[in-house]
C-alpha atoms as a printed R data frame, in Angstrom:
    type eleno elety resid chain resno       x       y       z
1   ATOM     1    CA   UNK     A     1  -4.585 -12.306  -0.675
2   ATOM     2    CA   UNK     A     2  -3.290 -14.711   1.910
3   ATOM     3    CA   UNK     A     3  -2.495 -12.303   4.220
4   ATOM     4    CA   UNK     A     4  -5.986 -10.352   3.675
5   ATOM     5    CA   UNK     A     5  -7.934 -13.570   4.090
6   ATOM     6    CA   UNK     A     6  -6.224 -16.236   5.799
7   ATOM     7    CA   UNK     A     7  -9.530 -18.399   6.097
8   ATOM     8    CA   UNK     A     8  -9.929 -18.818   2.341
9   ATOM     9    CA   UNK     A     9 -12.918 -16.271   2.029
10  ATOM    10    CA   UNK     A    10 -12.169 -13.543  -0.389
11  ATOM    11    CA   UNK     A    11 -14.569 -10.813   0.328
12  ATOM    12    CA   UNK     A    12 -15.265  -7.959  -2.404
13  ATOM    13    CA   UNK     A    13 -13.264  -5.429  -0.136
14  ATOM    14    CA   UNK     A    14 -10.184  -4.892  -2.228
15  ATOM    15    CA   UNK     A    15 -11.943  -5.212  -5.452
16  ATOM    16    CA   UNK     A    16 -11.333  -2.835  -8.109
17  ATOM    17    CA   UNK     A    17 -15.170  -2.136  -8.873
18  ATOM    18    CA   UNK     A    18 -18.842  -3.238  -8.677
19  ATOM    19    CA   UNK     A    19 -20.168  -0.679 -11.419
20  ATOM    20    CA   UNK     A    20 -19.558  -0.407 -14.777
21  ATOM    21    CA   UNK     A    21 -16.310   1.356 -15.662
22  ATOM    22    CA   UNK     A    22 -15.134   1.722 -11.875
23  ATOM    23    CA   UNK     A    23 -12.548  -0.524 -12.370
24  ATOM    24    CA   UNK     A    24 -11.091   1.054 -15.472
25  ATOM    25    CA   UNK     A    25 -10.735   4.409 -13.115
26  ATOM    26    CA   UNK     A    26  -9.434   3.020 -10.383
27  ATOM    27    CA   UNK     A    27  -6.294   1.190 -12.724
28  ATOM    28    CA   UNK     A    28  -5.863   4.472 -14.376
29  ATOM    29    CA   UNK     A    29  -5.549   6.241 -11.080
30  ATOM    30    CA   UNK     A    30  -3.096   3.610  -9.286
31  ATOM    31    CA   UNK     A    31  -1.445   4.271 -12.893
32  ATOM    32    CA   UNK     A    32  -0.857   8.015 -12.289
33  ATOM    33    CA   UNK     A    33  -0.331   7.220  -8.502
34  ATOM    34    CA   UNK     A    34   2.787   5.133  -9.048
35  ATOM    35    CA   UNK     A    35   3.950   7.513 -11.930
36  ATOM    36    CA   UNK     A    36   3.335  10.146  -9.666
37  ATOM    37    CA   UNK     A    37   5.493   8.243  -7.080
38  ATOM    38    CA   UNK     A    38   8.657   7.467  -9.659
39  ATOM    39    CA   UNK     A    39   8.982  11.182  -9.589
40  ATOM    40    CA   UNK     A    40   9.730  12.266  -6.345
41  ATOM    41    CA   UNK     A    41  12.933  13.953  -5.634
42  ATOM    42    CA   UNK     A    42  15.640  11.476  -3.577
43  ATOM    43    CA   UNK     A    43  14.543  13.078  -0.124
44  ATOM    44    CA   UNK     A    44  11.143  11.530  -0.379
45  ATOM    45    CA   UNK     A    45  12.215   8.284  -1.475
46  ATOM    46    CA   UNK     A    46  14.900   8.134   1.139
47  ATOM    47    CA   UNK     A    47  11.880   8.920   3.995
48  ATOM    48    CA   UNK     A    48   9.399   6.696   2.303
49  ATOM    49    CA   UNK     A    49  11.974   4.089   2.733
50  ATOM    50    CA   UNK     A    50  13.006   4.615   6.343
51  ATOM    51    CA   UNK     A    51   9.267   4.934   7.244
52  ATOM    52    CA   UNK     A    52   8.141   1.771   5.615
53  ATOM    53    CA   UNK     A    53  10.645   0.218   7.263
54  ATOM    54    CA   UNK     A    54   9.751   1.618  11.272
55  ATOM    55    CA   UNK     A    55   5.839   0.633  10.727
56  ATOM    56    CA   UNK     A    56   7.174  -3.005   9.173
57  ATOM    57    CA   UNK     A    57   9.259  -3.153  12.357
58  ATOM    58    CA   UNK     A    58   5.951  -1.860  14.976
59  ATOM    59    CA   UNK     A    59   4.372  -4.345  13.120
60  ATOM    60    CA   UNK     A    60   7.238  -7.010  13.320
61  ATOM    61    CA   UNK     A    61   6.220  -7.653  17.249
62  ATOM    62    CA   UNK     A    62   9.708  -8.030  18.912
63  ATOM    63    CA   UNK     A    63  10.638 -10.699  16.435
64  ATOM    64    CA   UNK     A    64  13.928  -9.997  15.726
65  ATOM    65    CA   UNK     A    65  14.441 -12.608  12.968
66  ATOM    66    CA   UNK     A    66  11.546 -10.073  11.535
67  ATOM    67    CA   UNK     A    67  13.479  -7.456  12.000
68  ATOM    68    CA   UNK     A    68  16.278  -7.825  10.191
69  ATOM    69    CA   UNK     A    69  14.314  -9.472   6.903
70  ATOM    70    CA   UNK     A    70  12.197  -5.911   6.792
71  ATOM    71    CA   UNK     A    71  16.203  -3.720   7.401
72  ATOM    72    CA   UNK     A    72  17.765  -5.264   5.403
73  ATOM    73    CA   UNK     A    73  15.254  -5.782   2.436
74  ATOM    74    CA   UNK     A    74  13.465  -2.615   1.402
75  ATOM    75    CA   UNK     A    75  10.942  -4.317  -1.182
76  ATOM    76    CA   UNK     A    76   9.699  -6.598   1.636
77  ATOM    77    CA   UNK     A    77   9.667  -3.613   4.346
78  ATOM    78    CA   UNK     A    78   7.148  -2.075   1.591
79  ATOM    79    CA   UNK     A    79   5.037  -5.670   1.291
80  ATOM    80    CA   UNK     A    80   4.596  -6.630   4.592
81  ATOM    81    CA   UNK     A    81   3.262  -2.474   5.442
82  ATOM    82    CA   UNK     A    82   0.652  -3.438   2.605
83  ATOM    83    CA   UNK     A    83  -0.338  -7.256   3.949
84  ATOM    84    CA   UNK     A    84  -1.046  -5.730   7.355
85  ATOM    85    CA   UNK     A    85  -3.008  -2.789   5.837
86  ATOM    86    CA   UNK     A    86  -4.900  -5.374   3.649
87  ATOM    87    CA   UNK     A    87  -5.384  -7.827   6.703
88  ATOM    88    CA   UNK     A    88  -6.436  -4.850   9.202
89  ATOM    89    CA   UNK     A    89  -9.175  -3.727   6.689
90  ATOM    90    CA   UNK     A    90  -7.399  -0.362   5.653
91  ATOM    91    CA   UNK     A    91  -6.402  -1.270   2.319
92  ATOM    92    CA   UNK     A    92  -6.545   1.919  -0.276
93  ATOM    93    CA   UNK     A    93  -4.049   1.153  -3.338
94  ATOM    94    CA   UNK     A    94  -7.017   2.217  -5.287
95  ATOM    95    CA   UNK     A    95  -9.303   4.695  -3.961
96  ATOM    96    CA   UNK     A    96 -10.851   7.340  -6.169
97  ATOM    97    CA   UNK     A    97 -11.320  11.178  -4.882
98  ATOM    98    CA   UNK     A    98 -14.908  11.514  -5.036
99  ATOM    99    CA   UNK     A    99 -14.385  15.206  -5.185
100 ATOM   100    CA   UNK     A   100 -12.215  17.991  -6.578
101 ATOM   101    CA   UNK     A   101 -11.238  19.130  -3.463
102 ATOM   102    CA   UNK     A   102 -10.326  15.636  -2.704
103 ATOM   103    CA   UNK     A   103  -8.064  14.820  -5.614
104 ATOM   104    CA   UNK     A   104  -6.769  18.469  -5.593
105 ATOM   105    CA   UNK     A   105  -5.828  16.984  -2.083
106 ATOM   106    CA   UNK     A   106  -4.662  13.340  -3.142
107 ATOM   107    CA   UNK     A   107  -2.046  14.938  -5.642
């Protein structure tokens, strides 16, 4: 949340809901997302690994000191991909297809 609002003014855009039971779906899908992403053969891991870390380093800036925190530290690679996706407004851990065609798509 500190990266996504560093003025101290949380707006509803990352919430998990405004109507009834929205919230509930959206858990249950970021549920079956990361279940979803615990079995993915080796190859995918190793390239979701190698391409969190080139967007950490893009977004890095020529700091080196940056750099090597986000090579040589996978987990943080990951976080600091999501704190610039929360901060630049493109945050989707828990979006919901609207349609089949969409979550046909999403899976």
């Amino acid at each position: 949340k500190n990266t996504a609002v560093p003025f101290g003014v949380y707006l509803p855009q990352c919430t998990e809901g405004t109507i009834k039971g929205m919230a509930e779906e959206k858990r249950s899908a970021a549920l079956s997302r990361e279940f979803r992403l615990k079995q993915r053969s080796p190859a995918m891991k190793a390239h979701a690994l190698f391409e969190n870390r080139k967007q950490a380093i893009i977004g890095a800036h020529n700091c080196s000191y940056e750099e090597k925190l986000v090579s040589k530290y996978p987990a943080l690679a990951a976080a600091f991909v999501l704190g610039m996706t929360e901060a630049s407004r493109a945050c989707s851990r828990y979006v919901v297809p609207e349609t089949v065609a969409e979550e046909y798509m999403a899976s």
